[in-house]
Coordinates of C-alpha atoms in Angstrom, one line a residue:
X205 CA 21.8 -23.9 -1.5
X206 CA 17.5 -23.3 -2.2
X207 CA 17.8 -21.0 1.5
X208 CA 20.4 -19.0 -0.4
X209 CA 18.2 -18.0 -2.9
X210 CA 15.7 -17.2 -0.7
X211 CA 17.5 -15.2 1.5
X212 CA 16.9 -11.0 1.4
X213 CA 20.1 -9.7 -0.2
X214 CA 18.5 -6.0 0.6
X215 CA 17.9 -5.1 4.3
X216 CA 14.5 -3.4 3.7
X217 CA 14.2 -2.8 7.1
X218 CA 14.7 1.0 6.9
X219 CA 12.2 1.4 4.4
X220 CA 9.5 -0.7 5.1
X221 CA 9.0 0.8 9.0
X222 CA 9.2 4.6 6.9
X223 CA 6.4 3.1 4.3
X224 CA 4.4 1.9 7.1
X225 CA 4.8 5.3 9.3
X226 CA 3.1 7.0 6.2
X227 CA 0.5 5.0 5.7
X228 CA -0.2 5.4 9.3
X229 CA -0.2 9.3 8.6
X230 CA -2.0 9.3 6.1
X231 CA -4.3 7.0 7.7
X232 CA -5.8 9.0 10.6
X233 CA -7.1 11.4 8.5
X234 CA -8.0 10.1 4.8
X235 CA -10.9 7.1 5.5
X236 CA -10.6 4.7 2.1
X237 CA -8.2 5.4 -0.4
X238 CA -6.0 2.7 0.5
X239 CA -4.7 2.3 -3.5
X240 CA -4.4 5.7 -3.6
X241 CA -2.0 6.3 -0.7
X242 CA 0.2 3.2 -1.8
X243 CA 0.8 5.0 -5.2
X244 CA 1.7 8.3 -3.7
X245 CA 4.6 6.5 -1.6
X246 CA 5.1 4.3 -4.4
X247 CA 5.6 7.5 -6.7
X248 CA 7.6 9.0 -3.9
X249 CA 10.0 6.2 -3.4
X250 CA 10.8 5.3 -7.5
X251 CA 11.2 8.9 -7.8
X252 CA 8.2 10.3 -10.4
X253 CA 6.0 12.5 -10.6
X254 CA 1.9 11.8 -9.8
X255 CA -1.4 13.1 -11.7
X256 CA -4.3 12.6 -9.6
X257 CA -8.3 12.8 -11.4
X258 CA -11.3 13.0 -9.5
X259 CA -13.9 15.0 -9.2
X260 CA -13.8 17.9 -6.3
X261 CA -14.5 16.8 -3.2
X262 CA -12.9 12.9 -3.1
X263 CA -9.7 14.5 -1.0
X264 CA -7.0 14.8 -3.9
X265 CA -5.4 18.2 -2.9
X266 CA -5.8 16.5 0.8
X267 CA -3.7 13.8 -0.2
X268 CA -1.4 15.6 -2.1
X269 CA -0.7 17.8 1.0
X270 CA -0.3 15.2 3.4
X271 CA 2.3 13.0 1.8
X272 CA 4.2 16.6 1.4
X273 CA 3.7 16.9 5.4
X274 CA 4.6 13.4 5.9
X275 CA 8.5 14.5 4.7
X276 CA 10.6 17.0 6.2
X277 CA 10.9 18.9 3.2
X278 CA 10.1 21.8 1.1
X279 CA 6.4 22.1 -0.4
X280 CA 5.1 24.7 -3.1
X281 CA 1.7 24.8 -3.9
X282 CA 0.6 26.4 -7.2
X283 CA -2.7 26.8 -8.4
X284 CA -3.2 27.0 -12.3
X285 CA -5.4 29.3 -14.0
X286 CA -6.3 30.4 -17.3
X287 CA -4.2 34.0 -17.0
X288 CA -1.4 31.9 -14.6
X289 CA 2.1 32.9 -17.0
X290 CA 4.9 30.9 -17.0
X291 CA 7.3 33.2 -15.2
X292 CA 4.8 32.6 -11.8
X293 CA 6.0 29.3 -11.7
X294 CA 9.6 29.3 -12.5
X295 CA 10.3 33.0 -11.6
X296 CA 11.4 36.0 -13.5
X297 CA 14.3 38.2 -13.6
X298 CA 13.7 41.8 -11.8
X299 CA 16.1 45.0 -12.4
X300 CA 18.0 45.8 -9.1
X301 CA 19.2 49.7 -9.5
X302 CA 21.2 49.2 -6.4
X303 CA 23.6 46.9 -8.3
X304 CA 22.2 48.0 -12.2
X305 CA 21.8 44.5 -12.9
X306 CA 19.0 42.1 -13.3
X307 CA 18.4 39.6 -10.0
X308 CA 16.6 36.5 -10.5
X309 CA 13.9 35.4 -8.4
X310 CA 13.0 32.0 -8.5
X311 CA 9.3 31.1 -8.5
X312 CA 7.4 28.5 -6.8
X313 CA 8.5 25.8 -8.6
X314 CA 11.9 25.5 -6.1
X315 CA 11.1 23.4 -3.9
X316 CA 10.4 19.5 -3.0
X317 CA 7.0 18.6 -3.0
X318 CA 5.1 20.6 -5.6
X319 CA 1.2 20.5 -5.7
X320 CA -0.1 21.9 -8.5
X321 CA -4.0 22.2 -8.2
X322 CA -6.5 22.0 -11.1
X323 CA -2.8 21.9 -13.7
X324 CA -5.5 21.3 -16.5
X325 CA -7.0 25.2 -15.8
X326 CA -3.6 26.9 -17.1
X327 CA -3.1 27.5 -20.7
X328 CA -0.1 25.7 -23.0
X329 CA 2.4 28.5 -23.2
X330 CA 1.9 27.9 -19.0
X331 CA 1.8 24.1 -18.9
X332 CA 5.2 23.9 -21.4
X333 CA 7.1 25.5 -18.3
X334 CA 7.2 22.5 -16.8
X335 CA 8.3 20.3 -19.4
X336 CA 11.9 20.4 -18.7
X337 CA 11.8 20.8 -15.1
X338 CA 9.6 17.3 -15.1
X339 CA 12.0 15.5 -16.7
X340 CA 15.6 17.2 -16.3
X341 CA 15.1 18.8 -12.7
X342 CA 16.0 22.0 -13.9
X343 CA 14.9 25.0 -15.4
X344 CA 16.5 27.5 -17.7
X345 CA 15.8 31.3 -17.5
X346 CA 17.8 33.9 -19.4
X347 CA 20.7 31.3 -20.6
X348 CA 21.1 30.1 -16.9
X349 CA 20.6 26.6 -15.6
X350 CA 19.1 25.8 -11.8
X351 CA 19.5 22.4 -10.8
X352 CA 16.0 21.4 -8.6
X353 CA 17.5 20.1 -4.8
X354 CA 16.1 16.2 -4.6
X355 CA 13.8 15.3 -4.2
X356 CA 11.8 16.8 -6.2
X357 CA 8.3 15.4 -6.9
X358 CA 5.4 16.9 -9.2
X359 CA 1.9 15.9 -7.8
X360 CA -1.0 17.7 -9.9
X361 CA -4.5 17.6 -9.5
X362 CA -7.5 17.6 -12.5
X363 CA -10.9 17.3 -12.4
X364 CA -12.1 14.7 -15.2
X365 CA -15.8 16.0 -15.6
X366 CA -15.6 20.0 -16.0
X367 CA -15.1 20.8 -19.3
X368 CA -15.4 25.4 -19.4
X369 CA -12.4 27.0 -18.9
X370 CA -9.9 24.0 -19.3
X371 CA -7.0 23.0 -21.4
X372 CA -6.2 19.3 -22.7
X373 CA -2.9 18.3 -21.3
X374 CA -0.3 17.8 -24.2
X375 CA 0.8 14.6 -24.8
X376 CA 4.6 15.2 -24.1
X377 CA 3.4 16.8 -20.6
X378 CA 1.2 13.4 -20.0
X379 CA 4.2 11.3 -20.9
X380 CA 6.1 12.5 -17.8
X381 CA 3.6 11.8 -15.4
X382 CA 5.0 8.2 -13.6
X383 CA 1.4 7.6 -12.7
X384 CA -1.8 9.1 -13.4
X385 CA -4.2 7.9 -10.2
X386 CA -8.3 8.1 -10.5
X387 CA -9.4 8.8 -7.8
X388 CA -13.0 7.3 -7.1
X389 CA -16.4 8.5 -4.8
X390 CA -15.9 6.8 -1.4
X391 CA -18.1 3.4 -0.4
X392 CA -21.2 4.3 1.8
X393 CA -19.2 2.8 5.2
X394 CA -16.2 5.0 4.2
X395 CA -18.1 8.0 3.6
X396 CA -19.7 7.4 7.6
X397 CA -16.7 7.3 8.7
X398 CA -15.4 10.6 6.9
X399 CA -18.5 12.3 8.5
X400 CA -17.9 10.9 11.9
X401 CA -14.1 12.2 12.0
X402 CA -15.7 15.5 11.0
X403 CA -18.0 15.7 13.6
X404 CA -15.9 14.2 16.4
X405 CA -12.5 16.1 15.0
X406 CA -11.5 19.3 13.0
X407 CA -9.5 19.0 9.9
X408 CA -7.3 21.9 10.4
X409 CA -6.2 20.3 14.3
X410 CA -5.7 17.3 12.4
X411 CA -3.1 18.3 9.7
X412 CA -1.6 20.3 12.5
X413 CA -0.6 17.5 14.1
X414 CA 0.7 15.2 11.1
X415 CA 4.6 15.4 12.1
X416 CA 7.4 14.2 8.8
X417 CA 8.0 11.3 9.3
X418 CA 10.9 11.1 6.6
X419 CA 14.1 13.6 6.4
X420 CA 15.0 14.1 2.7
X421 CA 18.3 11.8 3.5
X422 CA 15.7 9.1 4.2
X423 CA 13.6 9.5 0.9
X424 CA 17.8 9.4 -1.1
X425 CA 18.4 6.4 0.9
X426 CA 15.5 5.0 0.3
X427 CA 15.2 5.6 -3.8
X428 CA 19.1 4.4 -4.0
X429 CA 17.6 1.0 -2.2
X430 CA 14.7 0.5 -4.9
X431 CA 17.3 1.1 -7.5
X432 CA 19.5 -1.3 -6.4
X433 CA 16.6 -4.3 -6.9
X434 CA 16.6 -7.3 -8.3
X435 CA 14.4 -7.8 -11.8
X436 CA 14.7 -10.6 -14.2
X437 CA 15.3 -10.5 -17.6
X438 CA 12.1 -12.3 -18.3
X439 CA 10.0 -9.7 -16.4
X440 CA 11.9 -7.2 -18.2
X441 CA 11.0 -8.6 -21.8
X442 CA 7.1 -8.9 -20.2
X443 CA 7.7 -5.3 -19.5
X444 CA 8.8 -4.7 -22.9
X445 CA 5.9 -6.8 -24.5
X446 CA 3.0 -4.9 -22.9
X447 CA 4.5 -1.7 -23.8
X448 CA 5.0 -3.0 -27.0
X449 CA 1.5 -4.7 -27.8
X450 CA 0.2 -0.8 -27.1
X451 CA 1.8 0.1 -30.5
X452 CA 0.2 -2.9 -32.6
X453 CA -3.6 -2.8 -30.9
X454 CA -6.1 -2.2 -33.3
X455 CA -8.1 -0.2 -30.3
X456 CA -5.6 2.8 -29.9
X457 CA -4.3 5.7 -31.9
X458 CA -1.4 6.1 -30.0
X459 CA 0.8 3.7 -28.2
X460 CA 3.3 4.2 -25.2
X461 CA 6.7 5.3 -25.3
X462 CA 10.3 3.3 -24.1
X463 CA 10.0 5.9 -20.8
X464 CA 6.5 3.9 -19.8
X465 CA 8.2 1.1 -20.0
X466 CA 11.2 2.8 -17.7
X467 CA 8.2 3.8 -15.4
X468 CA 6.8 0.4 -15.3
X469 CA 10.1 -1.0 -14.1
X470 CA 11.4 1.7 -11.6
X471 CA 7.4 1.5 -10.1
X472 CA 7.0 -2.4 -9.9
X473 CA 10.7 -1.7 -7.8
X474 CA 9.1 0.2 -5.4
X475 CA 5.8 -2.0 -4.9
X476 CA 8.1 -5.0 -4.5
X477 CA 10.0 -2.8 -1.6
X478 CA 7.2 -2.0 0.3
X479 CA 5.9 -5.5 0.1
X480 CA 9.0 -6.2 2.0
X481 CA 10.9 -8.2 -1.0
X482 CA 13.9 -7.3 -2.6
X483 CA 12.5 -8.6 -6.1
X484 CA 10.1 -8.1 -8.8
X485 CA 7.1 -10.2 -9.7
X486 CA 5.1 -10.3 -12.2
X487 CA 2.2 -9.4 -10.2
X488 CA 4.2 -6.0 -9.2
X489 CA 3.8 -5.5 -13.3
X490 CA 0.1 -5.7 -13.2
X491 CA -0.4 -4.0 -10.6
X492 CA 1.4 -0.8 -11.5
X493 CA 0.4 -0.9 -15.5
X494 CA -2.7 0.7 -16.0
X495 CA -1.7 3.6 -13.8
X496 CA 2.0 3.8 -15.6
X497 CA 0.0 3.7 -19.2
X498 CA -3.7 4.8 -19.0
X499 CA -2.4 8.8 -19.7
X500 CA 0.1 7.5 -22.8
X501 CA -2.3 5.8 -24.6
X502 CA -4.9 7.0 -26.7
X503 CA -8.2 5.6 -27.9
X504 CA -9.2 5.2 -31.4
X505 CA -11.9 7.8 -32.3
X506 CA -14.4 4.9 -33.3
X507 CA -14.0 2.9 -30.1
X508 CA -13.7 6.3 -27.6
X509 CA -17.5 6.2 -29.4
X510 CA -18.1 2.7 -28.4
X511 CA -17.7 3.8 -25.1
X512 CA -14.3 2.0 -24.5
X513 CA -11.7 3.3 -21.8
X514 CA -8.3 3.0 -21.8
X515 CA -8.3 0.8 -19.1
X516 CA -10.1 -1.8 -20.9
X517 CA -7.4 -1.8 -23.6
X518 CA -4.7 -2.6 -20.8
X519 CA -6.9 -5.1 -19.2
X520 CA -7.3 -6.6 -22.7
X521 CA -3.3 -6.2 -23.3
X522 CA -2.4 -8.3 -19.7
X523 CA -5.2 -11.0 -20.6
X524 CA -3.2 -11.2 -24.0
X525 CA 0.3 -11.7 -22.8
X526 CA 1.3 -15.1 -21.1
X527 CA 2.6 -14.0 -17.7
X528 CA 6.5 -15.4 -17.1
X529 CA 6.9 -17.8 -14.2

């Protein structure tokens, strides 16, 4: 009866060679990073969309472009600026004399992978076009509704430090990020090895060789899998309480919403599927929380003065809770 309960009611199979292949992809040409590539696929796999900080030059564009390469799909890549409109992302209706009738031409926002570069450069009549296609996967121009094709996955780039010529992201738009990943300055061996590749290999003949490794029927079959797991109703109160204790903590202004506890959930899932189990653990919880809630909260004037980070808060909220066992 006990090997019963141990035994893998999900083959995993399928997915865990296809996590694995990526990695590998991603591998040969970003040196580090390791966290950083497993929320991308992680991302990819419980179907969300990613916000990657770091200052220019630590390889988030990069790594954007290579997960895009690493499926056989569709990838749009649009770079915000201040005078970007909404219409050059989602497209605009054009008069067509031959037929005396407007045409729509969809923008750049059709497709599967979307990079948006720098989405913190474009101005908020620009960054509310994406609101509904970020959370409904569609977009409506002139009274029409287009559906997005799946899947269809948001990763944006922002650079924490420059502060000329930028725009705060609103709230709302934060709120449908699934994770929002800092990426950090590379260690002194991994930095070596970055110049090595360079020297011995050019970038450009590297990416041109990165083959998918994924068809988009893979990535379906793959999210229906992660949906499909098991979590107990214990892990999903813990869920619940962190998300919860966010509201009540003296330290922040604003707490998270129900869909951060959602993202928790759907992306402790996918870390439990590419650790090759077909359940949650606690530890899948931690892991994914300060990525799923660092952009949702929001500091307290007098502690942001203190010097206090958001992390710390959610460090401070895990500590709190007793984990379930």
């Amino acid at each position: 009866m006990e090997a019963e309960m141990f035994n893998k009611r999900t083959d995993l199979t399928q997915l865990n060679t296809a996590v694995e292949q990526i990695r590998e992809t991603l591998g040969k040409i970003i040196v580090g990073q390791k966290d950083t590539i497993d929320f991308l696929i992680a991302g990819l796999l419980a179907d969300g969309h990613i916000l990657l900080e770091g200052v220019p030059g630590v390889a988030k564009t990069l790594s954007a472009k290579l997960v895009a390469k690493s499926i056989d799909a569709s990838f749009s890549r649009i770079q915000f600026t201040p005078d970007l409109m909404p219409s050059d992302v989602l497209g605009t209706s054009v008069f067509d004399p031959r037929n005396a009738a407007f045409e729509y031409r969809k923008g750049p926002i059709f497709g599967h992978i979307i990079l948006v570069d720098e989405i913190n450069r474009a101005p908020a009549k620009t960054q509310s076009a994406l609101f509904e296609v970020m959370e409904e996967r569609q977009i409506t121009v002139d009274g029409h509704t287009y559906l997005m094709d799946e899947p269809f996955m948001v990763l944006a780039t922002q650079n924490p430090i420059e502060q000329e010529g930028t725009y705060r992201l609103p709230e709302a738009q934060l709120d449908r990020f699934l994770f929002k990943i800092e990426v950090k300055y590379p260690s002194l061996e991994e930095e070596t090895a970055i110049l090595l590749n360079q020297h011995q290999h050019r970038l450009d003949d590297s990416l041109k060789a990165v083959q998918p490794v994924l068809s988009i029927d893979q990535v379906k079959s793959c999210r229906a899998i992660i949906k499909g797991l098991h979590v107990e109703p214990k892990l999903i109160e813990y869920v619940a309480k962190i998300t919860h204790e966010t509201r009540n903590n003296k330290s922040l202004y604003l707490g998270a919403s129900p869909r951060a506890s959602l993202a928790m959930v759907n992306a402790a899932k996918a870390f439990a599927a590419m650790q090759g189990r077909d359940f949650v653990t606690p530890e899948d919880i931690i892991k994914v929380a300060t990525p799923v809630l660092t952009h949702r909260i929001m500091l307290t004037p007098d502690k942001e003065m203190e010097g206090l980070t958001t992390n710390d808060v959610i460090a401070q909220i895990i500590q709190k809770i007793e984990i379930p066992r």
